[in-house]
PDB file of C-alpha atoms in Angstrom:
ATOM      1  CA  UNK W   1     181.835  31.002 125.727  1.00  0.00           C
ATOM      2  CA  UNK W   2     178.862  32.855 127.202  1.00  0.00           C
ATOM      3  CA  UNK W   3     175.391  32.176 125.865  1.00  0.00           C
ATOM      4  CA  UNK W   4     173.373  35.283 125.053  1.00  0.00           C
ATOM      5  CA  UNK W   5     169.669  35.360 125.757  1.00  0.00           C
ATOM      6  CA  UNK W   6     167.532  35.474 122.607  1.00  0.00           C
ATOM      7  CA  UNK W   7     164.393  37.436 121.816  1.00  0.00           C
ATOM      8  CA  UNK W   8     162.348  36.104 118.892  1.00  0.00           C
ATOM      9  CA  UNK W   9     159.600  38.165 117.275  1.00  0.00           C
ATOM     10  CA  UNK W  10     157.274  36.345 114.905  1.00  0.00           C
ATOM     11  CA  UNK W  11     154.298  37.675 112.982  1.00  0.00           C
ATOM     12  CA  UNK W  12     151.786  34.851 112.620  1.00  0.00           C
ATOM     13  CA  UNK W  13     149.782  35.373 109.405  1.00  0.00           C
ATOM     14  CA  UNK W  14     148.937  39.017 110.221  1.00  0.00           C
ATOM     15  CA  UNK W  15     146.694  37.816 113.059  1.00  0.00           C
ATOM     16  CA  UNK W  16     149.113  37.629 115.998  1.00  0.00           C
ATOM     17  CA  UNK W  17     152.569  38.756 117.010  1.00  0.00           C
ATOM     18  CA  UNK W  18     154.526  36.274 119.079  1.00  0.00           C
ATOM     19  CA  UNK W  19     157.245  37.462 121.479  1.00  0.00           C
ATOM     20  CA  UNK W  20     159.502  34.705 122.826  1.00  0.00           C
ATOM     21  CA  UNK W  21     162.507  35.058 125.128  1.00  0.00           C
ATOM     22  CA  UNK W  22     164.942  32.203 125.623  1.00  0.00           C
ATOM     23  CA  UNK W  23     167.937  31.658 127.897  1.00  0.00           C
ATOM     24  CA  UNK W  24     169.488  28.188 127.826  1.00  0.00           C
ATOM     25  CA  UNK W  25     166.506  25.789 128.146  1.00  0.00           C
ATOM     26  CA  UNK W  26     164.274  28.353 129.852  1.00  0.00           C
ATOM     27  CA  UNK W  27     161.793  30.301 127.738  1.00  0.00           C
ATOM     28  CA  UNK W  28     158.676  32.446 127.970  1.00  0.00           C
ATOM     29  CA  UNK W  29     156.299  33.351 125.170  1.00  0.00           C
ATOM     30  CA  UNK W  30     153.346  35.714 124.795  1.00  0.00           C
ATOM     31  CA  UNK W  31     151.178  36.633 121.838  1.00  0.00           C
ATOM     32  CA  UNK W  32     149.500  39.866 120.894  1.00  0.00           C
ATOM     33  CA  UNK W  33     146.268  38.849 119.162  1.00  0.00           C
ATOM     34  CA  UNK W  34     146.030  41.686 116.675  1.00  0.00           C
ATOM     35  CA  UNK W  35     142.381  41.368 115.629  1.00  0.00           C
ATOM     36  CA  UNK W  36     141.169  41.599 119.218  1.00  0.00           C
ATOM     37  CA  UNK W  37     143.261  44.560 120.299  1.00  0.00           C
ATOM     38  CA  UNK W  38     142.764  46.494 117.068  1.00  0.00           C
ATOM     39  CA  UNK W  39     138.995  46.032 117.292  1.00  0.00           C
ATOM     40  CA  UNK W  40     139.089  47.325 120.874  1.00  0.00           C
ATOM     41  CA  UNK W  41     141.146  50.372 119.855  1.00  0.00           C
ATOM     42  CA  UNK W  42     138.759  51.119 116.953  1.00  0.00           C
ATOM     43  CA  UNK W  43     135.700  50.812 119.208  1.00  0.00           C
ATOM     44  CA  UNK W  44     137.239  53.196 121.721  1.00  0.00           C
ATOM     45  CA  UNK W  45     138.597  55.652 119.139  1.00  0.00           C
ATOM     46  CA  UNK W  46     142.219  55.062 120.184  1.00  0.00           C
ATOM     47  CA  UNK W  47     145.188  55.389 117.794  1.00  0.00           C
ATOM     48  CA  UNK W  48     146.155  51.777 116.935  1.00  0.00           C
ATOM     49  CA  UNK W  49     149.783  52.423 115.926  1.00  0.00           C
ATOM     50  CA  UNK W  50     150.618  54.282 119.142  1.00  0.00           C
ATOM     51  CA  UNK W  51     148.695  51.806 121.291  1.00  0.00           C
ATOM     52  CA  UNK W  52     150.362  48.855 119.552  1.00  0.00           C
ATOM     53  CA  UNK W  53     153.835  50.220 120.363  1.00  0.00           C
ATOM     54  CA  UNK W  54     152.882  50.666 124.035  1.00  0.00           C
ATOM     55  CA  UNK W  55     151.591  47.083 124.140  1.00  0.00           C
ATOM     56  CA  UNK W  56     154.678  45.802 122.282  1.00  0.00           C
ATOM     57  CA  UNK W  57     156.965  47.375 124.934  1.00  0.00           C
ATOM     58  CA  UNK W  58     154.887  45.869 127.723  1.00  0.00           C
ATOM     59  CA  UNK W  59     154.818  42.365 126.230  1.00  0.00           C
ATOM     60  CA  UNK W  60     158.588  42.372 125.693  1.00  0.00           C
ATOM     61  CA  UNK W  61     159.098  43.529 129.295  1.00  0.00           C
ATOM     62  CA  UNK W  62     156.803  40.844 130.720  1.00  0.00           C
ATOM     63  CA  UNK W  63     158.232  38.060 128.560  1.00  0.00           C
ATOM     64  CA  UNK W  64     161.838  38.820 129.502  1.00  0.00           C
ATOM     65  CA  UNK W  65     160.966  39.254 133.194  1.00  0.00           C
ATOM     66  CA  UNK W  66     159.601  35.698 133.250  1.00  0.00           C
ATOM     67  CA  UNK W  67     162.950  34.164 132.298  1.00  0.00           C
ATOM     68  CA  UNK W  68     165.281  36.838 133.613  1.00  0.00           C
ATOM     69  CA  UNK W  69     163.854  39.119 136.307  1.00  0.00           C
ATOM     70  CA  UNK W  70     165.402  42.565 135.890  1.00  0.00           C
ATOM     71  CA  UNK W  71     165.095  46.106 137.173  1.00  0.00           C
ATOM     72  CA  UNK W  72     165.765  48.024 133.927  1.00  0.00           C
ATOM     73  CA  UNK W  73     164.873  47.155 130.344  1.00  0.00           C
ATOM     74  CA  UNK W  74     166.362  49.147 127.478  1.00  0.00           C
ATOM     75  CA  UNK W  75     164.550  48.966 124.123  1.00  0.00           C
ATOM     76  CA  UNK W  76     165.658  50.659 120.928  1.00  0.00           C
ATOM     77  CA  UNK W  77     163.629  50.474 117.758  1.00  0.00           C
ATOM     78  CA  UNK W  78     162.782  52.422 114.643  1.00  0.00           C
ATOM     79  CA  UNK W  79     159.289  52.889 113.272  1.00  0.00           C
ATOM     80  CA  UNK W  80     158.256  53.841 109.757  1.00  0.00           C
ATOM     81  CA  UNK W  81     154.618  54.669 109.074  1.00  0.00           C
ATOM     82  CA  UNK W  82     152.385  56.003 106.344  1.00  0.00           C
ATOM     83  CA  UNK W  83     151.338  58.961 108.509  1.00  0.00           C
ATOM     84  CA  UNK W  84     152.059  60.318 112.005  1.00  0.00           C
ATOM     85  CA  UNK W  85     151.541  57.529 114.533  1.00  0.00           C
ATOM     86  CA  UNK W  86     148.151  58.766 115.747  1.00  0.00           C
ATOM     87  CA  UNK W  87     146.822  58.558 112.171  1.00  0.00           C
ATOM     88  CA  UNK W  88     148.909  55.733 110.662  1.00  0.00           C
ATOM     89  CA  UNK W  89     147.241  52.691 109.107  1.00  0.00           C
ATOM     90  CA  UNK W  90     150.538  50.911 108.362  1.00  0.00           C
ATOM     91  CA  UNK W  91     153.707  50.647 110.425  1.00  0.00           C
ATOM     92  CA  UNK W  92     157.034  48.910 110.088  1.00  0.00           C
ATOM     93  CA  UNK W  93     158.967  48.204 113.273  1.00  0.00           C
ATOM     94  CA  UNK W  94     162.688  47.461 113.345  1.00  0.00           C
ATOM     95  CA  UNK W  95     163.812  46.303 116.791  1.00  0.00           C
ATOM     96  CA  UNK W  96     167.458  47.346 117.066  1.00  0.00           C
ATOM     97  CA  UNK W  97     168.522  46.380 120.575  1.00  0.00           C
ATOM     98  CA  UNK W  98     167.154  44.949 123.797  1.00  0.00           C
ATOM     99  CA  UNK W  99     168.984  44.675 127.103  1.00  0.00           C
ATOM    100  CA  UNK W 100     167.857  43.774 130.603  1.00  0.00           C
ATOM    101  CA  UNK W 101     170.072  45.099 133.404  1.00  0.00           C
ATOM    102  CA  UNK W 102     172.801  45.657 130.777  1.00  0.00           C
ATOM    103  CA  UNK W 103     172.624  42.078 129.448  1.00  0.00           C
ATOM    104  CA  UNK W 104     172.042  42.263 125.717  1.00  0.00           C
ATOM    105  CA  UNK W 105     169.660  39.990 123.839  1.00  0.00           C
ATOM    106  CA  UNK W 106     170.253  38.537 120.426  1.00  0.00           C
ATOM    107  CA  UNK W 107     167.241  39.542 118.314  1.00  0.00           C
ATOM    108  CA  UNK W 108     165.688  37.220 115.738  1.00  0.00           C
ATOM    109  CA  UNK W 109     163.074  38.548 113.273  1.00  0.00           C
ATOM    110  CA  UNK W 110     163.143  42.009 114.814  1.00  0.00           C
ATOM    111  CA  UNK W 111     161.696  43.648 111.713  1.00  0.00           C
ATOM    112  CA  UNK W 112     158.002  43.323 110.892  1.00  0.00           C
ATOM    113  CA  UNK W 113     155.142  45.273 109.328  1.00  0.00           C
ATOM    114  CA  UNK W 114     151.483  45.710 110.201  1.00  0.00           C
ATOM    115  CA  UNK W 115     148.941  47.044 107.739  1.00  0.00           C
ATOM    116  CA  UNK W 116     145.246  47.840 107.942  1.00  0.00           C
ATOM    117  CA  UNK W 117     145.499  48.682 111.626  1.00  0.00           C
ATOM    118  CA  UNK W 118     143.397  51.809 111.274  1.00  0.00           C
ATOM    119  CA  UNK W 119     140.356  52.602 109.195  1.00  0.00           C
ATOM    120  CA  UNK W 120     141.286  55.351 106.767  1.00  0.00           C
ATOM    121  CA  UNK W 121     139.030  58.130 105.610  1.00  0.00           C
ATOM    122  CA  UNK W 122     138.480  58.690 101.861  1.00  0.00           C
ATOM    123  CA  UNK W 123     140.668  61.810 102.020  1.00  0.00           C
ATOM    124  CA  UNK W 124     143.560  59.985 103.765  1.00  0.00           C
ATOM    125  CA  UNK W 125     146.931  61.118 102.453  1.00  0.00           C
ATOM    126  CA  UNK W 126     149.899  58.875 103.029  1.00  0.00           C
ATOM    127  CA  UNK W 127     152.937  60.813 104.241  1.00  0.00           C
ATOM    128  CA  UNK W 128     156.113  58.954 105.089  1.00  0.00           C
ATOM    129  CA  UNK W 129     156.837  59.210 108.796  1.00  0.00           C
ATOM    130  CA  UNK W 130     159.873  57.857 110.638  1.00  0.00           C
ATOM    131  CA  UNK W 131     160.839  57.975 114.286  1.00  0.00           C
ATOM    132  CA  UNK W 132     163.091  56.156 116.716  1.00  0.00           C
ATOM    133  CA  UNK W 133     162.398  55.073 120.272  1.00  0.00           C
ATOM    134  CA  UNK W 134     164.948  54.562 123.018  1.00  0.00           C
ATOM    135  CA  UNK W 135     162.937  53.423 126.026  1.00  0.00           C
ATOM    136  CA  UNK W 136     164.185  52.702 129.515  1.00  0.00           C
ATOM    137  CA  UNK W 137     161.457  50.790 131.349  1.00  0.00           C
ATOM    138  CA  UNK W 138     161.803  50.202 135.088  1.00  0.00           C
ATOM    139  CA  UNK W 139     160.266  47.240 136.895  1.00  0.00           C
ATOM    140  CA  UNK W 140     158.635  48.367 140.155  1.00  0.00           C
ATOM    141  CA  UNK W 141     160.285  46.741 143.196  1.00  0.00           C
ATOM    142  CA  UNK W 142     157.111  44.885 144.231  1.00  0.00           C
ATOM    143  CA  UNK W 143     156.754  43.410 140.729  1.00  0.00           C
ATOM    144  CA  UNK W 144     160.452  42.491 140.560  1.00  0.00           C
ATOM    145  CA  UNK W 145     160.114  40.709 143.904  1.00  0.00           C
ATOM    146  CA  UNK W 146     157.226  38.600 142.498  1.00  0.00           C
ATOM    147  CA  UNK W 147     159.220  37.641 139.384  1.00  0.00           C
ATOM    148  CA  UNK W 148     162.206  36.676 141.543  1.00  0.00           C
ATOM    149  CA  UNK W 149     159.938  34.514 143.732  1.00  0.00           C
ATOM    150  CA  UNK W 150     158.505  32.820 140.612  1.00  0.00           C
ATOM    151  CA  UNK W 151     162.042  31.926 139.463  1.00  0.00           C
ATOM    152  CA  UNK W 152     162.843  30.102 142.716  1.00  0.00           C
TER     153      UNK W 152
END
């Protein structure tokens, strides 16, 4: 029986999002410290929901590369928000599938919500917004070479 790699997503008291990848006894874990990044995005007038999703993709990619260096990462997830992503103050993410070089990951706790990620104006109108992402993220050859060297 083959053992599937596992990707665990854990929201830690609305202050951090932990991303952990595990294969046999090998694991890698990274946290997104929400207060810090959200404050940065606010200070620089950047859309927190959109920026969070970019960071989320990147952290998953890095975490998996540390235990299983790969060329291509496929991520599929759905996002629900209370406004278009550039204006949303609340998002719900449902991670549907993750595969690295066509090796699928079992996903634990792939559904989570973030609220209060954007300051809302008094005239803010919530409008249900849903979208799906199907990302294919390539690892540059030079970066892949470094991850392969780290595994040796």
